[in-house]
Coordinates of C-alpha atoms in Angstrom, one line a residue:
X286 CA 24.9 -19.2 -11.8
X287 CA 21.3 -19.6 -12.0
X288 CA 19.1 -18.0 -14.7
X289 CA 17.3 -14.9 -13.8
X290 CA 13.8 -15.4 -13.0
X291 CA 11.2 -15.3 -15.8
X292 CA 8.2 -12.8 -15.5
X293 CA 5.7 -15.4 -16.6
X294 CA 7.0 -18.0 -14.0
X295 CA 4.4 -19.9 -11.8
X296 CA 4.7 -22.0 -8.9
X297 CA 3.9 -25.9 -9.3
X298 CA 0.3 -26.8 -8.7
X299 CA -0.4 -28.5 -4.9
X300 CA -1.1 -32.0 -5.5
X301 CA -2.9 -32.5 -2.1
X302 CA -5.7 -29.7 -1.9
X303 CA -7.9 -30.3 1.1
X304 CA -11.4 -31.6 0.5
X305 CA -13.7 -29.1 -0.9
X306 CA -10.7 -26.9 -2.3
X307 CA -11.4 -24.5 -5.1
X308 CA -10.2 -26.0 -8.3
X309 CA -7.3 -24.1 -9.8
X310 CA -6.1 -24.7 -13.5
X311 CA -2.5 -26.1 -12.9
X312 CA 0.0 -23.8 -14.3
X313 CA 3.4 -25.1 -16.1
X314 CA 6.1 -26.2 -14.0
X315 CA 9.2 -24.3 -14.5
X316 CA 11.5 -25.7 -12.1
X317 CA 12.4 -29.4 -11.0
X318 CA 11.5 -29.6 -7.3
X319 CA 14.0 -31.3 -5.0
X320 CA 13.2 -33.4 -1.7
X321 CA 15.1 -31.9 0.8
X322 CA 15.1 -32.0 4.6
X323 CA 13.0 -34.2 6.8
X324 CA 11.2 -31.3 8.8
X325 CA 11.7 -27.6 9.2
X326 CA 12.3 -25.6 12.4
X327 CA 9.7 -23.8 14.4
X328 CA 10.0 -20.5 12.4
X329 CA 7.8 -20.7 9.2
X330 CA 6.4 -17.6 7.9
X331 CA 7.4 -13.8 7.7
X332 CA 6.1 -10.7 6.2
X333 CA 9.2 -8.7 5.0
X334 CA 10.3 -5.6 2.9
X335 CA 8.0 -6.2 -0.2
X336 CA 5.7 -8.7 1.6
X337 CA 5.5 -12.2 3.0
X338 CA 8.5 -14.5 2.5
X339 CA 9.3 -17.8 4.2
X340 CA 11.7 -18.2 7.2
X341 CA 13.3 -21.5 7.4
X342 CA 16.2 -22.2 10.1
X343 CA 18.7 -24.9 9.7
X344 CA 17.8 -28.4 10.8
X345 CA 19.6 -29.2 13.9
X346 CA 20.4 -32.8 12.2
X347 CA 21.9 -31.3 8.9
X348 CA 25.6 -30.3 9.9
X349 CA 26.8 -29.5 6.2
X350 CA 25.7 -26.2 4.5
X351 CA 23.0 -26.8 1.8
X352 CA 24.5 -26.8 -1.7
X353 CA 23.7 -23.6 -3.5
X354 CA 20.4 -23.6 -5.2
X355 CA 17.0 -21.8 -5.4
X356 CA 15.6 -23.3 -2.5
X357 CA 18.7 -22.8 -0.3
X358 CA 18.5 -19.1 -1.6
X359 CA 14.8 -18.8 -0.5
X360 CA 15.6 -20.1 2.9
X361 CA 18.8 -18.0 3.2
X362 CA 16.9 -14.7 2.4
X363 CA 14.0 -15.6 4.7
X364 CA 16.4 -16.1 7.6
X365 CA 17.7 -12.8 6.8
X366 CA 14.2 -11.1 6.6
X367 CA 14.6 -10.6 2.9
X368 CA 12.3 -10.9 0.0
X369 CA 12.9 -14.2 -2.2
X370 CA 13.1 -13.9 -5.8
X371 CA 10.3 -15.2 -8.0
X372 CA 12.4 -18.3 -9.2
X373 CA 13.5 -19.1 -5.6
X374 CA 10.1 -18.9 -4.4
X375 CA 8.7 -21.0 -6.9
X376 CA 11.4 -23.7 -6.2
X377 CA 10.5 -23.6 -2.3
X378 CA 6.6 -24.1 -3.2
X379 CA 7.5 -27.1 -5.2
X380 CA 10.0 -28.4 -2.6
X381 CA 7.4 -28.2 0.1
X382 CA 4.5 -29.6 -2.1
X383 CA 6.7 -32.7 -2.8
X384 CA 7.4 -32.9 0.9
X385 CA 3.8 -32.8 2.3
X386 CA 2.6 -35.6 -0.2
X387 CA 4.5 -37.9 1.8
X388 CA 4.4 -36.0 5.1
X389 CA 1.0 -34.8 5.6
X390 CA 1.3 -34.2 9.1
X391 CA 4.4 -31.8 9.0
X392 CA 2.9 -28.7 10.5
X393 CA 5.7 -26.5 9.8
X394 CA 6.0 -27.6 6.2
X395 CA 2.2 -26.8 5.7
X396 CA 3.0 -23.3 7.4
X397 CA 5.8 -22.7 5.2
X398 CA 3.8 -23.7 2.1
X399 CA 0.7 -21.8 3.1
X400 CA 2.6 -18.5 3.5
X401 CA 4.7 -19.0 0.2
X402 CA 1.3 -19.4 -1.6
X403 CA 0.0 -15.8 0.1
X404 CA 3.4 -14.5 -1.2
X405 CA 2.8 -15.7 -4.7
X406 CA -0.8 -14.6 -4.8
X407 CA 0.3 -11.3 -3.9
X408 CA 3.0 -10.8 -6.1
X409 CA 0.9 -12.4 -9.0
X410 CA -2.3 -10.5 -8.3
X411 CA -4.0 -14.1 -8.4
X412 CA -6.4 -14.5 -5.7
X413 CA -6.8 -18.2 -6.2
X414 CA -3.5 -18.5 -4.4
X415 CA -5.0 -16.9 -1.3
X416 CA -7.7 -19.8 -1.1
X417 CA -4.8 -22.3 -1.4
X418 CA -2.7 -20.4 1.3
X419 CA -5.5 -20.5 3.7
X420 CA -6.1 -24.3 3.0
X421 CA -2.6 -25.2 3.9
X422 CA -2.3 -23.0 6.8
X423 CA -5.5 -24.6 8.4
X424 CA -3.8 -27.9 7.5
X425 CA -0.9 -26.8 9.5
X426 CA -2.9 -25.9 12.6
X427 CA -5.0 -29.1 12.3
X428 CA -1.6 -30.9 12.8
X429 CA -0.2 -28.7 15.4
X430 CA -2.4 -25.9 17.0
X431 CA -1.0 -22.4 17.5
X432 CA -1.4 -22.9 21.4
X433 CA 0.8 -26.0 21.3
X434 CA 3.8 -23.8 19.7
X435 CA 2.7 -23.3 15.8
X436 CA 3.2 -19.4 15.9
X437 CA 4.5 -20.1 12.1
X438 CA 0.9 -20.7 11.0
X439 CA -0.6 -17.9 12.9
X440 CA 1.9 -15.4 11.2
X441 CA 1.1 -17.0 8.1
X442 CA -2.6 -16.3 8.5
X443 CA -1.6 -12.6 9.2
X444 CA 0.4 -12.3 6.0
X445 CA -2.7 -13.6 4.0
X446 CA -5.0 -11.1 6.1
X447 CA -2.8 -8.4 5.1
X448 CA -2.5 -9.6 1.5
X449 CA -6.4 -9.7 1.3
X450 CA -6.5 -6.1 2.9
X451 CA -8.1 -7.5 5.9
X452 CA -6.0 -5.5 8.3
X453 CA -7.9 -6.1 11.4
X454 CA -7.6 -9.9 11.1
X455 CA -4.0 -9.5 10.4
X456 CA -3.8 -7.2 13.6
X457 CA -5.3 -10.1 15.7
X458 CA -3.0 -12.9 14.4
X459 CA 0.2 -10.6 14.9
X460 CA -1.0 -9.5 18.5
X461 CA -1.6 -12.9 19.3
X462 CA 2.0 -14.0 18.3
X463 CA 3.6 -11.2 20.2
X464 CA 1.6 -11.6 23.3
X465 CA 2.9 -15.2 23.4
X466 CA 6.4 -14.9 22.1
X467 CA 7.3 -11.2 22.1
X468 CA 10.9 -11.8 20.5
X469 CA 9.5 -13.7 17.6
X470 CA 10.5 -11.0 14.8
X471 CA 8.3 -12.6 12.2
X472 CA 5.1 -11.1 13.7
X473 CA 6.3 -7.4 13.5
X474 CA 6.1 -6.8 9.8
X475 CA 2.6 -8.3 10.0
X476 CA 1.8 -6.0 12.6
X477 CA 3.5 -2.9 10.9
X478 CA 1.3 -3.5 7.9
X479 CA -1.9 -4.1 9.9
X480 CA -1.3 -0.9 12.0
X481 CA -0.6 1.2 9.1
X482 CA -3.7 -0.1 7.0
X483 CA -6.1 0.7 10.2
X484 CA -4.4 4.1 10.5
X485 CA -2.8 3.2 14.1
X486 CA 0.4 5.0 13.3
X487 CA 1.6 5.3 16.7
X488 CA 1.5 1.6 17.2
X489 CA 2.9 1.2 13.8
X490 CA 5.9 3.2 14.7
X491 CA 6.6 1.0 18.0
X492 CA 6.2 -2.1 15.8
X493 CA 8.8 -0.8 13.6
X494 CA 11.3 0.1 16.2
X495 CA 11.0 -3.4 17.9
X496 CA 11.3 -4.9 14.7
X497 CA 14.7 -3.0 14.2
X498 CA 15.7 -4.4 17.5
X499 CA 15.2 -7.9 16.5
X500 CA 16.4 -7.9 12.7
X501 CA 19.3 -5.8 11.7
X502 CA 20.3 -4.7 8.2
X503 CA 18.4 -3.8 4.9
X504 CA 15.0 -5.1 5.9
X505 CA 14.9 -3.1 9.3
X506 CA 16.1 -0.1 7.4
X507 CA 13.5 -0.3 4.9
X508 CA 10.9 -0.5 7.5
X509 CA 12.2 2.6 9.2
X510 CA 12.5 4.5 5.9
X511 CA 8.8 3.4 5.5
X512 CA 8.0 5.1 8.9
X513 CA 10.1 8.3 8.4
X514 CA 8.1 8.7 4.8
X515 CA 4.7 8.1 6.5
X516 CA 5.8 11.1 9.2
X517 CA 6.6 13.5 6.4
X518 CA 10.5 13.4 7.4
X519 CA 11.8 13.2 3.8
X520 CA 15.5 13.6 4.5
X521 CA 15.4 10.9 6.9
X522 CA 13.5 8.7 4.7
X523 CA 15.7 9.2 1.7
X524 CA 18.8 8.7 3.6
X525 CA 17.5 5.5 5.5
X526 CA 16.3 4.0 2.1
X527 CA 19.6 4.7 0.5
X528 CA 21.5 2.9 3.2
X529 CA 18.9 0.0 2.6
X530 CA 19.9 -0.1 -0.9
X531 CA 23.6 -0.1 -0.2
X532 CA 23.4 -2.8 2.3
X533 CA 21.2 -5.1 0.4
X534 CA 22.7 -8.5 0.0
X535 CA 20.7 -10.2 -2.8
X536 CA 19.1 -9.0 -6.2
X537 CA 15.6 -9.5 -4.8
X538 CA 16.4 -7.1 -1.7
X539 CA 18.3 -4.6 -3.9
X540 CA 15.5 -4.3 -6.5
X541 CA 12.9 -3.6 -3.6
X542 CA 15.3 -1.0 -2.2
X543 CA 15.8 0.7 -5.5
X544 CA 12.3 0.6 -6.1
X545 CA 11.7 2.5 -2.7
X546 CA 14.1 5.3 -3.7
X547 CA 12.1 5.5 -6.8
X548 CA 8.9 6.0 -5.0
X549 CA 10.4 8.6 -2.7
X550 CA 12.0 10.4 -5.7
X551 CA 8.2 10.5 -7.5
X552 CA 6.5 11.8 -4.4
X553 CA 9.0 14.6 -4.3
X554 CA 8.1 15.6 -8.0
X555 CA 11.4 14.4 -9.5
X556 CA 10.4 12.0 -12.4
X557 CA 13.8 11.8 -13.9
X558 CA 15.3 10.6 -10.7
X559 CA 12.3 8.2 -9.9
X560 CA 12.8 6.7 -13.5
X561 CA 16.7 6.1 -12.9
X562 CA 16.0 4.3 -9.7
X563 CA 13.2 2.2 -11.2
X564 CA 15.3 1.3 -14.3
X565 CA 18.2 0.4 -11.9
X566 CA 15.8 -2.0 -10.0
X567 CA 14.7 -3.7 -13.2
X568 CA 18.3 -4.2 -14.1
X569 CA 18.9 -5.8 -11.0
X570 CA 15.7 -7.9 -11.2
X571 CA 13.9 -7.9 -14.7
X572 CA 11.0 -9.6 -13.2
X573 CA 10.2 -6.7 -10.4
X574 CA 7.1 -5.7 -12.1
X575 CA 6.2 -3.1 -9.3
X576 CA 9.2 -1.0 -10.7
X577 CA 7.9 -1.4 -14.4
X578 CA 4.6 0.2 -13.0
X579 CA 6.6 2.8 -11.5
X580 CA 8.5 3.5 -14.4
X581 CA 5.4 3.9 -16.5
X582 CA 4.3 6.7 -14.0
X583 CA 7.6 8.3 -14.1
X584 CA 7.5 8.3 -18.0
X585 CA 4.0 9.7 -18.0
X586 CA 5.1 12.5 -15.8
X587 CA 8.2 13.1 -18.5
X588 CA 5.3 13.4 -21.2
X589 CA 7.0 10.1 -22.6
X590 CA 3.6 8.5 -23.0
X591 CA 4.4 6.0 -25.8
X592 CA 6.8 4.4 -23.7
X593 CA 4.5 4.7 -20.7
X594 CA 1.7 2.9 -22.5
X595 CA 4.1 0.0 -23.5
X596 CA 5.0 -0.5 -19.8
X597 CA 1.7 -0.4 -18.5
X598 CA 0.7 -2.9 -21.1
X599 CA 3.3 -5.4 -19.9
X600 CA 2.5 -4.9 -16.3
X601 CA -1.4 -5.1 -16.4
X602 CA -0.8 -8.2 -18.7
X603 CA 1.4 -10.1 -16.4
X604 CA 0.3 -8.4 -12.9
X605 CA -3.2 -7.2 -13.4
X606 CA -3.6 -5.4 -10.0
X607 CA -7.0 -3.1 -10.2
X608 CA -4.6 0.1 -9.4
X609 CA -2.6 -0.5 -12.4
X610 CA -5.6 -0.9 -14.7
X611 CA -7.1 2.3 -13.4
X612 CA -3.8 4.1 -14.0
X613 CA -3.6 2.8 -17.6
X614 CA -7.3 3.7 -18.0
X615 CA -6.7 7.3 -16.7
X616 CA -3.7 7.8 -19.1
X617 CA -5.9 6.8 -22.1
X618 CA -8.4 9.3 -20.9
X619 CA -5.9 12.1 -20.6
X620 CA -4.9 11.3 -23.9
X621 CA -8.5 11.6 -25.2
X622 CA -8.5 7.8 -26.2
X623 CA -11.9 7.3 -24.6
X624 CA -12.5 3.8 -26.3
X625 CA -9.1 2.6 -24.9
X626 CA -10.0 4.1 -21.5
X627 CA -13.4 2.4 -21.4
X628 CA -11.8 -0.8 -22.2
X629 CA -9.6 -0.7 -19.2
X630 CA -12.6 0.4 -16.9
X631 CA -14.5 -2.7 -18.2
X632 CA -11.5 -4.9 -17.3
X633 CA -11.2 -3.1 -13.8
X634 CA -14.7 -3.9 -13.1
X635 CA -14.2 -7.4 -13.9
X636 CA -11.2 -7.5 -11.6
X637 CA -12.9 -5.9 -8.7
X638 CA -15.9 -8.5 -9.1
X639 CA -13.1 -11.2 -9.0
X640 CA -11.5 -9.8 -5.8
X641 CA -14.8 -9.7 -4.1
X642 CA -15.6 -13.2 -4.9
X643 CA -12.4 -14.3 -3.6
X644 CA -12.6 -12.4 -0.4
X645 CA -9.9 -9.6 -1.3
X646 CA -11.0 -6.2 0.0
X647 CA -10.3 -3.8 -3.0
X648 CA -12.8 -0.9 -1.7
X649 CA -10.1 1.8 -2.0
X650 CA -9.5 1.3 -5.6
X651 CA -13.1 0.8 -6.4
X652 CA -14.3 3.8 -4.5
X653 CA -11.4 6.0 -6.3
X654 CA -12.8 4.7 -9.7
X655 CA -16.3 5.1 -8.8
X656 CA -16.0 8.7 -7.6
X657 CA -14.4 10.0 -10.8
X658 CA -15.9 7.5 -13.4
X659 CA -18.9 6.0 -12.0
X660 CA -21.0 6.4 -9.2
X661 CA -20.0 8.7 -6.3
X662 CA -22.6 7.7 -3.9
X663 CA -21.3 4.1 -4.4
X664 CA -18.0 5.4 -3.6
X665 CA -19.2 7.1 -0.4
X666 CA -21.0 3.9 0.6
X667 CA -17.7 1.9 0.4
X668 CA -15.6 4.2 2.2
X669 CA -18.2 4.8 5.0
X670 CA -18.3 0.9 5.5
X671 CA -14.4 1.1 5.5
X672 CA -14.3 3.8 8.1
X673 CA -17.1 1.9 10.2
X674 CA -15.0 -1.4 10.2
X675 CA -11.9 0.8 11.7
X676 CA -10.0 1.2 8.6
X677 CA -9.2 4.9 9.3
X678 CA -5.9 5.4 7.5
X679 CA -5.0 8.5 5.6
X680 CA -6.0 6.7 2.3
X681 CA -9.2 6.1 3.6
X682 CA -9.8 9.5 4.8
X683 CA -8.8 10.9 1.7
X684 CA -10.9 8.7 -0.6
X685 CA -13.8 9.2 1.7
X686 CA -13.4 13.1 1.4
X687 CA -13.0 13.0 -2.5
X688 CA -16.0 10.7 -2.5
X689 CA -18.1 12.9 -0.5
X690 CA -17.1 16.1 -2.5
X691 CA -18.2 14.2 -5.7
X692 CA -21.5 13.3 -4.3
X693 CA -22.0 16.9 -3.5
X694 CA -21.4 16.5 0.4
X695 CA -18.5 19.1 0.3
X696 CA -19.0 20.1 4.0
X697 CA -18.8 16.7 5.5
X698 CA -15.8 15.8 3.1
X699 CA -13.8 18.8 4.8
X700 CA -13.6 16.8 7.8
X701 CA -12.0 13.8 6.1
X702 CA -9.8 15.6 3.7
X703 CA -8.2 17.7 6.6
X704 CA -7.2 14.7 8.5
X705 CA -5.8 12.9 5.6
X706 CA -3.5 16.1 4.9
X707 CA -2.7 16.4 8.6
X708 CA -1.0 13.2 8.8
X709 CA 2.2 14.7 7.8
X710 CA 2.7 12.5 4.7
X711 CA 3.4 14.8 1.5
X712 CA 0.9 13.4 -1.0
X713 CA 0.1 15.8 -3.8
X714 CA -3.2 14.3 -4.3
X715 CA -4.3 14.7 -0.8
X716 CA -3.4 18.5 -0.9
X717 CA -5.3 18.8 -4.2
X718 CA -8.4 17.2 -3.0
X719 CA -8.5 19.4 0.1
X720 CA -8.0 22.7 -2.2
X721 CA -10.7 21.5 -4.5
X722 CA -13.3 21.1 -1.5
X723 CA -12.2 24.2 -0.1
X724 CA -12.7 26.1 -3.4
X725 CA -16.3 24.5 -3.6
X726 CA -17.1 25.9 -0.3
X727 CA -15.6 29.4 -0.9
X728 CA -12.7 29.2 1.0
X729 CA -10.5 30.9 -1.5
X730 CA -7.5 31.5 0.6
X731 CA -7.0 28.0 2.0
X732 CA -7.9 26.5 -1.4
X733 CA -5.1 28.7 -3.3
X734 CA -2.7 27.6 -0.6
X735 CA -3.4 23.8 -0.9
X736 CA -3.7 23.7 -4.7
X737 CA -0.1 25.4 -4.9
X738 CA 1.0 23.0 -2.3
X739 CA -0.2 19.9 -4.4
X740 CA 1.5 21.4 -7.5
X741 CA 4.5 22.4 -5.7
X742 CA 4.9 19.0 -4.3
X743 CA 4.6 17.1 -7.4
X744 CA 3.5 19.2 -10.8
X745 CA 2.5 15.9 -12.7
X746 CA 1.1 13.7 -9.8
X747 CA -1.8 12.6 -12.1
X748 CA -2.3 13.0 -15.8
X749 CA -5.9 13.8 -15.3
X750 CA -5.8 15.6 -11.8
X751 CA -2.8 17.8 -12.2
X752 CA -4.1 19.9 -14.9
X753 CA -7.5 20.1 -13.1
X754 CA -5.3 21.6 -10.1
X755 CA -3.8 24.1 -12.3
X756 CA -7.2 25.0 -13.9
X757 CA -8.8 25.4 -10.4
X758 CA -5.9 27.6 -9.3
X759 CA -6.2 29.9 -12.0
X760 CA -9.9 30.2 -11.7
X761 CA -9.4 31.4 -8.2
X762 CA -7.2 34.3 -9.4
X763 CA -4.4 36.0 -7.5
X764 CA -5.0 37.0 -3.8
X765 CA -6.1 40.7 -3.0
X766 CA -3.0 42.9 -2.9
X767 CA -1.9 44.8 0.3
X768 CA -1.6 43.6 3.7
X769 CA -4.1 42.9 6.5
X770 CA -5.4 46.5 6.7
X771 CA -6.4 46.3 3.0
X772 CA -8.2 43.0 3.6
X773 CA -10.6 44.2 6.3
X774 CA -14.4 44.9 5.6
X775 CA -15.1 48.9 5.4
X776 CA -16.4 50.0 9.0
X777 CA -20.3 49.9 9.6
X778 CA -21.7 53.5 9.5
X779 CA -21.8 54.9 13.2
X780 CA -23.0 57.8 15.2
X781 CA -20.5 60.8 15.1
X782 CA -20.1 60.3 18.8
X783 CA -18.6 56.7 18.2
X784 CA -14.9 56.6 18.9
X785 CA -14.3 53.7 16.7
X786 CA -15.4 51.3 14.2
X787 CA -16.8 47.9 15.3
X788 CA -14.4 45.0 14.9
X789 CA -14.6 42.8 11.9
X790 CA -16.2 39.4 12.0
X791 CA -14.0 36.3 11.4
X792 CA -13.7 35.3 7.6
X793 CA -15.2 31.9 6.6
X794 CA -12.1 31.1 4.8
X795 CA -9.8 31.7 8.0
X796 CA -9.5 27.9 8.6
X797 CA -10.0 25.0 6.5
X798 CA -11.5 23.2 9.4
X799 CA -14.1 25.5 10.6
X800 CA -17.4 24.4 12.0
X801 CA -20.4 24.5 9.6
X802 CA -22.6 25.3 12.2
X803 CA -25.2 23.2 14.1
X804 CA -26.2 21.1 11.1
X805 CA -22.6 20.4 10.1
X806 CA -21.6 16.7 10.5
X807 CA -19.4 15.3 12.9
X808 CA -15.7 15.2 12.6
X809 CA -14.1 12.0 11.6
X810 CA -13.3 10.8 15.0
X811 CA -16.9 11.0 15.9
X812 CA -18.4 9.1 12.9
X813 CA -19.3 5.6 13.3
X814 CA -17.3 4.8 16.6
X815 CA -15.1 6.9 18.8
X816 CA -11.4 7.2 17.3
X817 CA -8.7 6.7 19.6
X818 CA -5.9 9.4 19.4
X819 CA -2.6 7.8 18.7
X820 CA -0.1 8.2 21.3
X821 CA 2.6 10.7 20.6
X822 CA 6.0 9.1 19.8
X823 CA 9.3 10.7 20.7
X824 CA 10.0 13.3 18.2
X825 CA 6.8 12.7 16.2
X826 CA 5.0 15.9 14.9
X827 CA 2.2 13.9 13.2
X828 CA 0.9 10.4 12.5
X829 CA 2.2 8.9 9.4
X830 CA 0.2 7.7 6.5
X831 CA 0.5 4.3 4.8
X832 CA 0.3 5.4 1.2
X833 CA 3.1 5.4 -1.6
X834 CA 1.5 5.8 -4.8
X835 CA -2.0 6.0 -6.0
X836 CA -4.0 6.9 -9.0
X837 CA -4.8 10.7 -9.4
X838 CA -8.4 11.7 -9.4
X839 CA -10.2 12.6 -12.7
X840 CA -12.9 15.0 -11.8
X841 CA -13.6 18.5 -12.5
X842 CA -13.5 20.6 -9.1

């Protein structure tokens, strides 16, 4: 039996970078690479449950089944549409690096190597591997253009674009492959992630359904569970995610499925259940750092902050994603450890600068940070740019709304906050942001309802924002007693001959999306460029949102 993957494992360094490649310090090799087959088939890259993995079918000339080993396991997982473990991905990278040294014209091997680099960069939060991925994929296309059948390299470029949060480019690559080869299943995970990132939820649902017809089993179930969650269909999402976990066929696939169950429990405001699922994922795959981050969030909600801090420190040292660093900083701030919080925020700024240099779009996390801990005007500018570039997901709408509110532009913020909440996803922070904006505009009734909804959905959705939501709700007080008659304004004085009092005028708090008058800003679909309404899917009551978890807001209402 192979040893379990180590958390600090890194893939071997490519020995043939193209001319002008960025120099990356070589990490220590952890597994001996093996020279295997002379060529791979046409299928080369795919994005699956947790991200991209490499799809490699059997060689027609190789009759015997491959001997069990890390490379064979990575190939088997990819062919099934499953994530590969880190150790197996490492072995596959080493195997392809060794091969292309002596076969530099093997387009399919370059595509496999490039897609594997993109996946490694995503899992390690090391953007230097995205540069390597692009170089390898361009080498693949130079050896065999996409128009001549190299769809694997196009899929790899779509995978890489999604990893960099360039969803518009990912959509282009995915749709190009689909138009030429509509039954190439590897294009559909790329399209699902791209459509969700752009807020094109009806298209994401159609891509999910098509993927389910082409690939059965746990990967398709996982994508379907994600779609149900984004539509706000909690019971369907839970049942489908549980089925995906039950049908998982490898430790990596099982850990990803258990992690998804943990996320769903956390969103329901059930931190104990979430903790159990994350710990089960870590028992299955100790190197699944995303589950360790989820465990830290659950421990925070359970007020086990010392344990949460230990998990966060582990995660941020091995997987320094900006959102994890922000979460740790906010946890420190909630504990009034301001010096430690400032240290994390300084680290976050460094990571964001590195991401910009590497061409990775971390504007969502940066805007969330600036809105609550830095410059709200800068946050507004970041999100306006994202919106204008067709990134119109619920995440972007919510972050733009909160940034506008924090910058003193609550009337315009209302339009975007409404749109985020109306997508159907039950995100406690979305409801909190809308309630806080309504309270600032004097719309006490709707504000009370949305603040109550945020705390009912998840009472501990953020160590900083949840207490603020409770304070805001208390400040609003109880609603007026009595029925509708008691809420009507007194009648205007009238002449004795008048048979009835004039009708009351509409209350400004009767709707959370009321017009602000002729000077009010346009609704989100009128901003930047016209927003195309998504097509209604059968049985769809609202468009889904791509968000799973995010850092809570940290500002006073």
